[in-house]
Backbone as JSON Lines, residues from 0, in Angstrom:
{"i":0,"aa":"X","n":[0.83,-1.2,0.0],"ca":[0.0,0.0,0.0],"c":[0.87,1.26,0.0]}
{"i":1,"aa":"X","n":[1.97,1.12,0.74],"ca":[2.71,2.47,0.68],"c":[3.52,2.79,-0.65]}
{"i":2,"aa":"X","n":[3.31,1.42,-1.4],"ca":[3.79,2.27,-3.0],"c":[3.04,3.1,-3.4]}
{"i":3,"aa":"X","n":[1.84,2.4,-3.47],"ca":[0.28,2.86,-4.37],"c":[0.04,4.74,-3.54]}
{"i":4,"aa":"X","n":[0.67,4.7,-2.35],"ca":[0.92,6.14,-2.29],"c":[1.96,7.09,-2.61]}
{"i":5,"aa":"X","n":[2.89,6.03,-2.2],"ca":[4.31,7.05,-2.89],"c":[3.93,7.17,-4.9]}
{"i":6,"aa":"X","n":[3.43,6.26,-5.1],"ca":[3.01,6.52,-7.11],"c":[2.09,7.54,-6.78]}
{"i":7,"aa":"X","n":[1.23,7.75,-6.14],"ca":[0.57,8.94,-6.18],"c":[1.28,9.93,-6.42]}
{"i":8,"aa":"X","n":[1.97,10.08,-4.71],"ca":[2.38,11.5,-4.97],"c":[2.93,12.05,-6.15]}
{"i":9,"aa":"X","n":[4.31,11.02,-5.91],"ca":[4.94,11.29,-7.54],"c":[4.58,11.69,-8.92]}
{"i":10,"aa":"X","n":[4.04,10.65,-9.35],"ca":[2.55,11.03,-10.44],"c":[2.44,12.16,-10.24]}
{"i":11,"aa":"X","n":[1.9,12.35,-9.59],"ca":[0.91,13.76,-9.29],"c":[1.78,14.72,-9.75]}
{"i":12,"aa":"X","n":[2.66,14.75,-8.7],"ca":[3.75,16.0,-8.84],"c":[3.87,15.99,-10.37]}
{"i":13,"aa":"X","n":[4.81,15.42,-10.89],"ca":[5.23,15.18,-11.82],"c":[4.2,15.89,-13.13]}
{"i":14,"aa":"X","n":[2.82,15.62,-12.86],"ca":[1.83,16.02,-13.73],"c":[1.54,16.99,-13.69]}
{"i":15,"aa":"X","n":[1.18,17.5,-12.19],"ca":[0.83,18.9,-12.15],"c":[2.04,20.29,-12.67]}
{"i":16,"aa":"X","n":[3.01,19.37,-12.32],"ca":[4.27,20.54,-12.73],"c":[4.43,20.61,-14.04]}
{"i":17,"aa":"X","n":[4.32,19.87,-14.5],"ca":[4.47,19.6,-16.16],"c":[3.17,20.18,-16.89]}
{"i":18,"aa":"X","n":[1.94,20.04,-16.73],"ca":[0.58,20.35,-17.2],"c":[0.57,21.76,-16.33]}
{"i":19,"aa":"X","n":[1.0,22.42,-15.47],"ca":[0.87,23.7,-14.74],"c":[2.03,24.59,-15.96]}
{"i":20,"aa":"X","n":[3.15,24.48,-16.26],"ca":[4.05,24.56,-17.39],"c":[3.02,25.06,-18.75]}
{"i":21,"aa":"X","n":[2.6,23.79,-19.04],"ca":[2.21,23.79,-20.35],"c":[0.71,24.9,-20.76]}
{"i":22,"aa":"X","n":[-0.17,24.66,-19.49],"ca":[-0.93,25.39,-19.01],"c":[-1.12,26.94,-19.67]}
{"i":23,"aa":"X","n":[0.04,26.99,-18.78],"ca":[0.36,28.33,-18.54],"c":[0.65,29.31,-19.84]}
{"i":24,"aa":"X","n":[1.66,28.76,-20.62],"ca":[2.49,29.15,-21.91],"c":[1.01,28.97,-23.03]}
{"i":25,"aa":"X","n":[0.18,27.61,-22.72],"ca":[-0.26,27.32,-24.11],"c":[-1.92,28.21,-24.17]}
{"i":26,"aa":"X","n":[-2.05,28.28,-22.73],"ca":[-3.05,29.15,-22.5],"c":[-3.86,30.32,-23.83]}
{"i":27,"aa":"X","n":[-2.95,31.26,-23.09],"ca":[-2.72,32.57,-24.0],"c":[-2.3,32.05,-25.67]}
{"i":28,"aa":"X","n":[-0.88,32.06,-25.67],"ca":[-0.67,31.62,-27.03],"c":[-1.33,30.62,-28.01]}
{"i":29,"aa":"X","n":[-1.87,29.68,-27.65],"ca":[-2.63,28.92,-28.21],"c":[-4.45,28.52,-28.04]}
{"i":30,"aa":"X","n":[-4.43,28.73,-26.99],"ca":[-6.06,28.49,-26.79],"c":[-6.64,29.55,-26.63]}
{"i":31,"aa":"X","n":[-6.52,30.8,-26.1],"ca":[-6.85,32.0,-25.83],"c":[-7.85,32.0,-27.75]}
{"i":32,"aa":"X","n":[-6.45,32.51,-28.66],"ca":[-6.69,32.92,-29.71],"c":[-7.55,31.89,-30.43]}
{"i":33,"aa":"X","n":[-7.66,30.66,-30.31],"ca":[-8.62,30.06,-31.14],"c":[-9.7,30.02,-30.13]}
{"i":34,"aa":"X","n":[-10.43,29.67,-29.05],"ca":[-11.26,29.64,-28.34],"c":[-11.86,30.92,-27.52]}
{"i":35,"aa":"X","n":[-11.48,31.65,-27.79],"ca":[-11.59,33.45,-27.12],"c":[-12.53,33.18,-26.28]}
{"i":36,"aa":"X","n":[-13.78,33.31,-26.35],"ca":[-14.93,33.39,-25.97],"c":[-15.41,32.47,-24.79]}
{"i":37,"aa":"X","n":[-15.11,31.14,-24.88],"ca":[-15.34,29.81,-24.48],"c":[-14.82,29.81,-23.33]}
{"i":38,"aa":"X","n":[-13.3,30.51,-22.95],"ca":[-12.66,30.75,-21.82],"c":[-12.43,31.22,-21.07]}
{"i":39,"aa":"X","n":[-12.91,31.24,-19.93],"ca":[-12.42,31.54,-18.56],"c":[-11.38,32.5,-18.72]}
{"i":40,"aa":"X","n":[-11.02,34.0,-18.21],"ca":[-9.75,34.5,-17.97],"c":[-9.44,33.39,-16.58]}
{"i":41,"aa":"X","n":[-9.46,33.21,-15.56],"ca":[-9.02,32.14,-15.2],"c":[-9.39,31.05,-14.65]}
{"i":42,"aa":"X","n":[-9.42,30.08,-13.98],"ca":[-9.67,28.55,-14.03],"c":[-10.56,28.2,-12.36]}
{"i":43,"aa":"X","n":[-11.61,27.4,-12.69],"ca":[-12.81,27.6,-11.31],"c":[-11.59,26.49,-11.29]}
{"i":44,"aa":"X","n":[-11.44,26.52,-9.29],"ca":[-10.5,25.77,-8.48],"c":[-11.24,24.53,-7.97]}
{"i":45,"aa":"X","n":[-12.28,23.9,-7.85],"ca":[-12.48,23.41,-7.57],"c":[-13.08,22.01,-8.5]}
{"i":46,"aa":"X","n":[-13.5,22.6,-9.55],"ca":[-12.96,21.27,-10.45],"c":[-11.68,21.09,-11.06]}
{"i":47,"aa":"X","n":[-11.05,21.75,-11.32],"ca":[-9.62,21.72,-11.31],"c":[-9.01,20.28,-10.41]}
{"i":48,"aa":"X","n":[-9.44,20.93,-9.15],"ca":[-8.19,20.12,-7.79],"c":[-9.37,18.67,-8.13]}
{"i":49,"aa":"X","n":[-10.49,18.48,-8.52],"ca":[-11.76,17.6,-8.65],"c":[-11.01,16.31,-9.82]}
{"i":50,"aa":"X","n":[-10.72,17.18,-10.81],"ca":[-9.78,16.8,-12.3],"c":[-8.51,16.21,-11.6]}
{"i":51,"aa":"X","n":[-7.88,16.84,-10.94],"ca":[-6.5,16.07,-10.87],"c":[-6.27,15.09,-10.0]}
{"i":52,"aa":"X","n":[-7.26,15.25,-8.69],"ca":[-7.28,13.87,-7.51],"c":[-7.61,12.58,-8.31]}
{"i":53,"aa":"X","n":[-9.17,12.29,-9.26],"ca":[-9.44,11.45,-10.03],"c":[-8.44,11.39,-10.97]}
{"i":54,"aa":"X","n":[-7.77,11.91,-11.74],"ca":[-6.95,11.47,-13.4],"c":[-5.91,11.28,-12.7]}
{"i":55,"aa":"X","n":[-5.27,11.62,-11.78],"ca":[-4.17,10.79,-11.08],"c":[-4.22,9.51,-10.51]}
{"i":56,"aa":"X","n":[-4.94,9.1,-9.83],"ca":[-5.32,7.78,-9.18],"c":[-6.16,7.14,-10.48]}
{"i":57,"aa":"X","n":[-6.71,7.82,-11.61],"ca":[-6.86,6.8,-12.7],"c":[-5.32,6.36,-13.52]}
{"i":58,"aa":"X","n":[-4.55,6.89,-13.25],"ca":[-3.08,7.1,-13.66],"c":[-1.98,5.68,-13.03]}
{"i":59,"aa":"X","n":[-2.09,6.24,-11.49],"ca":[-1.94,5.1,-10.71],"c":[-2.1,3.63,-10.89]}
{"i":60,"aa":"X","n":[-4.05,3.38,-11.31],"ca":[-4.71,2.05,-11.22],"c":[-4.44,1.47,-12.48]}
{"i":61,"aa":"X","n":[-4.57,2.04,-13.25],"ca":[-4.05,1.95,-15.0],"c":[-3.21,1.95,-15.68]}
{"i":62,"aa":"X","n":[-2.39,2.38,-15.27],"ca":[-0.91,2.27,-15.59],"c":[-0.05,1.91,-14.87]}
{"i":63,"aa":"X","n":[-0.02,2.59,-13.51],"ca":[1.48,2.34,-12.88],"c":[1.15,0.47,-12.11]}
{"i":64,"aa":"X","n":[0.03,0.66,-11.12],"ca":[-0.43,-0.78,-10.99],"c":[0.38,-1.86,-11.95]}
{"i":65,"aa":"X","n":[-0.03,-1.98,-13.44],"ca":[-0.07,-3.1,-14.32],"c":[1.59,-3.34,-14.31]}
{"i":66,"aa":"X","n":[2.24,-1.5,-14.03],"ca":[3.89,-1.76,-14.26],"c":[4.19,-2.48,-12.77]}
{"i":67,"aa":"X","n":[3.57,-2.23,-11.98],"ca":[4.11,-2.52,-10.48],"c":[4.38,-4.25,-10.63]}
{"i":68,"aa":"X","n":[3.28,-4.82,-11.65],"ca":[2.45,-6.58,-11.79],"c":[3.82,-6.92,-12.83]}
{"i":69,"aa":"X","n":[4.2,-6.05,-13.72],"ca":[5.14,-6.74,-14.67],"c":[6.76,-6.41,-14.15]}
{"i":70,"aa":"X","n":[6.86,-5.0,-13.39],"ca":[8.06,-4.63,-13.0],"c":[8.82,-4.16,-14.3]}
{"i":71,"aa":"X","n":[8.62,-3.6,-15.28],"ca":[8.69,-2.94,-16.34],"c":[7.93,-1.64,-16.93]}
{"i":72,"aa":"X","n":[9.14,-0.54,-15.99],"ca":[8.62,0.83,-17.13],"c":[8.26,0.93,-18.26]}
{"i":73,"aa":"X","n":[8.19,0.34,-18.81],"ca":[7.42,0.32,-20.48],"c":[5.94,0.27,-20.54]}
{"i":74,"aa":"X","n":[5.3,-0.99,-19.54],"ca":[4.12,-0.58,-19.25],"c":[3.23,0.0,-18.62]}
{"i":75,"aa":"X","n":[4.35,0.89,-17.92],"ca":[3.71,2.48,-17.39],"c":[3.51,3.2,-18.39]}
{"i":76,"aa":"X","n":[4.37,3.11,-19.33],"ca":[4.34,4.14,-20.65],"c":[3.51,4.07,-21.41]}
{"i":77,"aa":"X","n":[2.96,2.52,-21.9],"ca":[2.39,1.95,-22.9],"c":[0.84,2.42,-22.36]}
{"i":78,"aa":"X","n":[0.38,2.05,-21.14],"ca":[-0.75,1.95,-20.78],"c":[-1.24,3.27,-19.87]}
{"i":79,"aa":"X","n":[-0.32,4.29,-19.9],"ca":[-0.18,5.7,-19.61],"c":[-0.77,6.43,-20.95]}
{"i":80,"aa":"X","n":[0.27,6.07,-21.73],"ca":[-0.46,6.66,-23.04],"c":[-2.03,6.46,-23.69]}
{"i":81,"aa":"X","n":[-1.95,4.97,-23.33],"ca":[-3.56,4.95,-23.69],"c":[-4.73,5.08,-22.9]}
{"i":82,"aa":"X","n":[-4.9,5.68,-21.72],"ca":[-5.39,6.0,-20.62],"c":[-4.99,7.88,-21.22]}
{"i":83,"aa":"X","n":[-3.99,7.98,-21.53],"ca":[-4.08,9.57,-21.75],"c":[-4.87,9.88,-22.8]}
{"i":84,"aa":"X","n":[-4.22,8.92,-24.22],"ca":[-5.56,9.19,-25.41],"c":[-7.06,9.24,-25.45]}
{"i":85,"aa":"X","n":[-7.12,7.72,-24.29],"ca":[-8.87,7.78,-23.71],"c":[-9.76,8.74,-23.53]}
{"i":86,"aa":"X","n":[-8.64,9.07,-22.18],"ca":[-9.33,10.27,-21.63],"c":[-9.18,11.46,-22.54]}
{"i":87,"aa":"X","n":[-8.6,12.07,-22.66],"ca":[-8.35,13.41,-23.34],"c":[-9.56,13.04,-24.69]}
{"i":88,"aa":"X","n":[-9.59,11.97,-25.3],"ca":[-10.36,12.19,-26.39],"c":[-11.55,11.81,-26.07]}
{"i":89,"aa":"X","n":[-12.01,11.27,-25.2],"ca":[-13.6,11.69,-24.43],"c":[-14.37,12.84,-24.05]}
{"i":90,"aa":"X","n":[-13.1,13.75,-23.78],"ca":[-13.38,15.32,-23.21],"c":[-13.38,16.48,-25.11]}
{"i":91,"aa":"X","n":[-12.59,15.68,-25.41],"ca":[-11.93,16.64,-26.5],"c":[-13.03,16.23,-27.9]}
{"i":92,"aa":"X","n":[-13.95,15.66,-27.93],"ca":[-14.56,14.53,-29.24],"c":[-15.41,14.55,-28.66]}
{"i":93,"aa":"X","n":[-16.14,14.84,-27.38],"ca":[-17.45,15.19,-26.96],"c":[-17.52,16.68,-27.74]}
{"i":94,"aa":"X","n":[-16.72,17.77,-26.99],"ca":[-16.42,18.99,-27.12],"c":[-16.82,19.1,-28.86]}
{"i":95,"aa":"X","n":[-16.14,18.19,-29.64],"ca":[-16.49,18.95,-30.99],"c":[-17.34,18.01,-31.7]}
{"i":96,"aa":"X","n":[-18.16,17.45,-31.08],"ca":[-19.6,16.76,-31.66],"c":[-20.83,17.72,-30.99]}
{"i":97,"aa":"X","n":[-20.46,18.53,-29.89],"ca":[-21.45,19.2,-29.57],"c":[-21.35,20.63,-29.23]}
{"i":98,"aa":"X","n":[-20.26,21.07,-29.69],"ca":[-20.01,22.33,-29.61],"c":[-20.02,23.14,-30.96]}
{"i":99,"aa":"X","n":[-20.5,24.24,-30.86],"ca":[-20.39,24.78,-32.35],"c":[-19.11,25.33,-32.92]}
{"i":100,"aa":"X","n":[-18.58,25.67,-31.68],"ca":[-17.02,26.4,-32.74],"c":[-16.12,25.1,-32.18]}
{"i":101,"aa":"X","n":[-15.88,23.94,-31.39],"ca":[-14.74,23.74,-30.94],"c":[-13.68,23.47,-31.98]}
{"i":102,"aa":"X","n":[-12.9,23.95,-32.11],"ca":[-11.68,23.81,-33.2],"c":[-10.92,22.78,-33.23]}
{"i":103,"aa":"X","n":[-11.09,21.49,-34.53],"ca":[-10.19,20.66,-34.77],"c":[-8.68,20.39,-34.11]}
{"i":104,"aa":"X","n":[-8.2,21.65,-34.41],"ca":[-6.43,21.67,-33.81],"c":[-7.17,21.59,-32.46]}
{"i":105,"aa":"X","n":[-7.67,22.35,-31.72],"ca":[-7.5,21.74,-30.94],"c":[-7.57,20.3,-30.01]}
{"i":106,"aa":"X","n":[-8.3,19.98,-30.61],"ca":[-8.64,18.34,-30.43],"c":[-7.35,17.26,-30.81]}
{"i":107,"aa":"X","n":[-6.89,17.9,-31.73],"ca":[-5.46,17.15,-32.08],"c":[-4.53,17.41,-31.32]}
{"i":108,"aa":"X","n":[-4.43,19.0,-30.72],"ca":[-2.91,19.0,-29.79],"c":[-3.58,18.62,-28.63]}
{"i":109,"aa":"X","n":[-4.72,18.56,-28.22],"ca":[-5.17,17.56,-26.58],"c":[-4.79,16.66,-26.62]}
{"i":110,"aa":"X","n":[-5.48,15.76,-27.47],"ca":[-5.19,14.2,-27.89],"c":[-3.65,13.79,-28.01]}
{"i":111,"aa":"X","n":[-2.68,15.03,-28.76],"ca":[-1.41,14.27,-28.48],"c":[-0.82,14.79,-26.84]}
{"i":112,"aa":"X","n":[-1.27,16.09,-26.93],"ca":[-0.7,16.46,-25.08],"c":[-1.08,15.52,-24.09]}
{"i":113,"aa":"X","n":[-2.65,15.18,-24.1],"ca":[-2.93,13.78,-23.22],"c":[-2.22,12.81,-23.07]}
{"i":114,"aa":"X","n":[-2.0,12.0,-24.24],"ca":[-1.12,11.28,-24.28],"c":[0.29,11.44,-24.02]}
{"i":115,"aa":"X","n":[1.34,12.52,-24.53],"ca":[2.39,12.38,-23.58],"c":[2.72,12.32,-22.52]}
{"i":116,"aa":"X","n":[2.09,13.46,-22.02],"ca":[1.91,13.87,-20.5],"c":[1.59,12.91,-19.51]}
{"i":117,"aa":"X","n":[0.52,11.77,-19.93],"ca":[0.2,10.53,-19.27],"c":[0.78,9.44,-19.1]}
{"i":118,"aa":"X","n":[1.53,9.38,-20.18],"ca":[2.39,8.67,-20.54],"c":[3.53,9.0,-19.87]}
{"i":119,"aa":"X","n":[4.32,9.86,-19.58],"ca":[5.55,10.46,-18.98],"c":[4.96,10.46,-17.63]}
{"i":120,"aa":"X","n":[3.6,11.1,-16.88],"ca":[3.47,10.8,-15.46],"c":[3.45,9.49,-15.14]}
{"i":121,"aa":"X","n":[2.86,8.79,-16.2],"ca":[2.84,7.23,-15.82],"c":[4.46,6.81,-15.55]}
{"i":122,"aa":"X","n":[5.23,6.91,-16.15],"ca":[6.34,6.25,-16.41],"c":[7.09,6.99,-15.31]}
{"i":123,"aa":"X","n":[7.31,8.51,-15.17],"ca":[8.2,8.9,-13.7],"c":[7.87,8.06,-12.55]}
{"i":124,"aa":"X","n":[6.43,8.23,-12.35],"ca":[5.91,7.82,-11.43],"c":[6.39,6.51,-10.83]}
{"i":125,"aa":"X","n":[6.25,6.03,-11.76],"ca":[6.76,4.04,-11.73],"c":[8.17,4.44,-11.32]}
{"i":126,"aa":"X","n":[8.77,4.89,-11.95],"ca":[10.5,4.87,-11.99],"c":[10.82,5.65,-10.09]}
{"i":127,"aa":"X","n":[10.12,6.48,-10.06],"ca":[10.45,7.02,-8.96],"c":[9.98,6.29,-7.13]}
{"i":128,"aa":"X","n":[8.99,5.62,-7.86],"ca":[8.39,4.4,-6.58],"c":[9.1,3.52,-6.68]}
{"i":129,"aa":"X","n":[9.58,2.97,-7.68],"ca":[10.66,1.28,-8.04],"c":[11.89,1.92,-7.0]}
{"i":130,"aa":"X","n":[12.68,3.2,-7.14],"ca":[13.43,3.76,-7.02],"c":[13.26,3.67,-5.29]}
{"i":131,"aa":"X","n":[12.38,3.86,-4.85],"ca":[12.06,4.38,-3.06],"c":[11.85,3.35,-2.82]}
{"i":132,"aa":"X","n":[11.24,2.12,-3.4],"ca":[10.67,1.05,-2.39],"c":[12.09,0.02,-2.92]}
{"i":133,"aa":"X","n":[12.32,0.43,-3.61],"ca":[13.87,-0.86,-3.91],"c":[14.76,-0.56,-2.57]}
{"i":134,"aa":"X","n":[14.66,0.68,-2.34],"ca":[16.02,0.83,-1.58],"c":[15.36,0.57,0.12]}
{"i":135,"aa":"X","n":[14.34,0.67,0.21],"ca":[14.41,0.48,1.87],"c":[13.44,-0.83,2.21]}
């Protein structure tokens, strides 16, 4: 049990710092200008912190879990990524089946940002729990 928390934290960190990054920069420069209207000047906090407790511990159960069962970072990566494509293109492919302006690009740079990003929290995550629970 005390992995399945130390992968949390990690994960987490790892995601939020990285997606708080990307956030930030792609905001303005990229989503601002195609979505103007649609957006928030800034972000309600409470589905936010709602978003990241759940997609982390789906992160955890889905990916890092299966690596914990094989003991191979690869299928943190493998099954990170497709847990990132999932999700992101559930949110992102709802959005432009029922939205009137949602913009293509954007659905394409979610879908690949999901996926790295999930993919890379999946995989630190693993690497950094293998790393703490090997040694003590």
């Amino acid at each position: 049990m005390k992995s399945y928390g130390l992968a949390y934290m990690a994960t987490g960190l790892v995601f939020l710092v990285i997606d708080a990054i990307w956030l930030t920069v792609a905001a303005q420069r990229f989503y601002r200008p195609l979505m103007g209207e649609m957006l928030l000047e800034g972000f309600r906090l409470i589905p936010a912190i709602l978003f990241y407790v759940i997609y982390i511990g789906g992160i955890v159960v889905f990916a890092i879990a299966p690596a914990f069962a094989t003991g191979r970072w690869s299928t943190a990566t493998v099954y990170g990524a497709m847990l990132g494509l999932f999700a992101y293109a559930t949110y992102d492919l709802t959005n432009q089946a029922t939205l009137r302006n949602w913009p293509v690009i954007v659905t394409i740079v979610d879908l690949s940002w999901g996926t790295f990003l999930t993919a890379l929290a999946a995989t630190t995550g693993f690497l950094i729990t293998r790393a703490f629970t090997s040694a003590s």
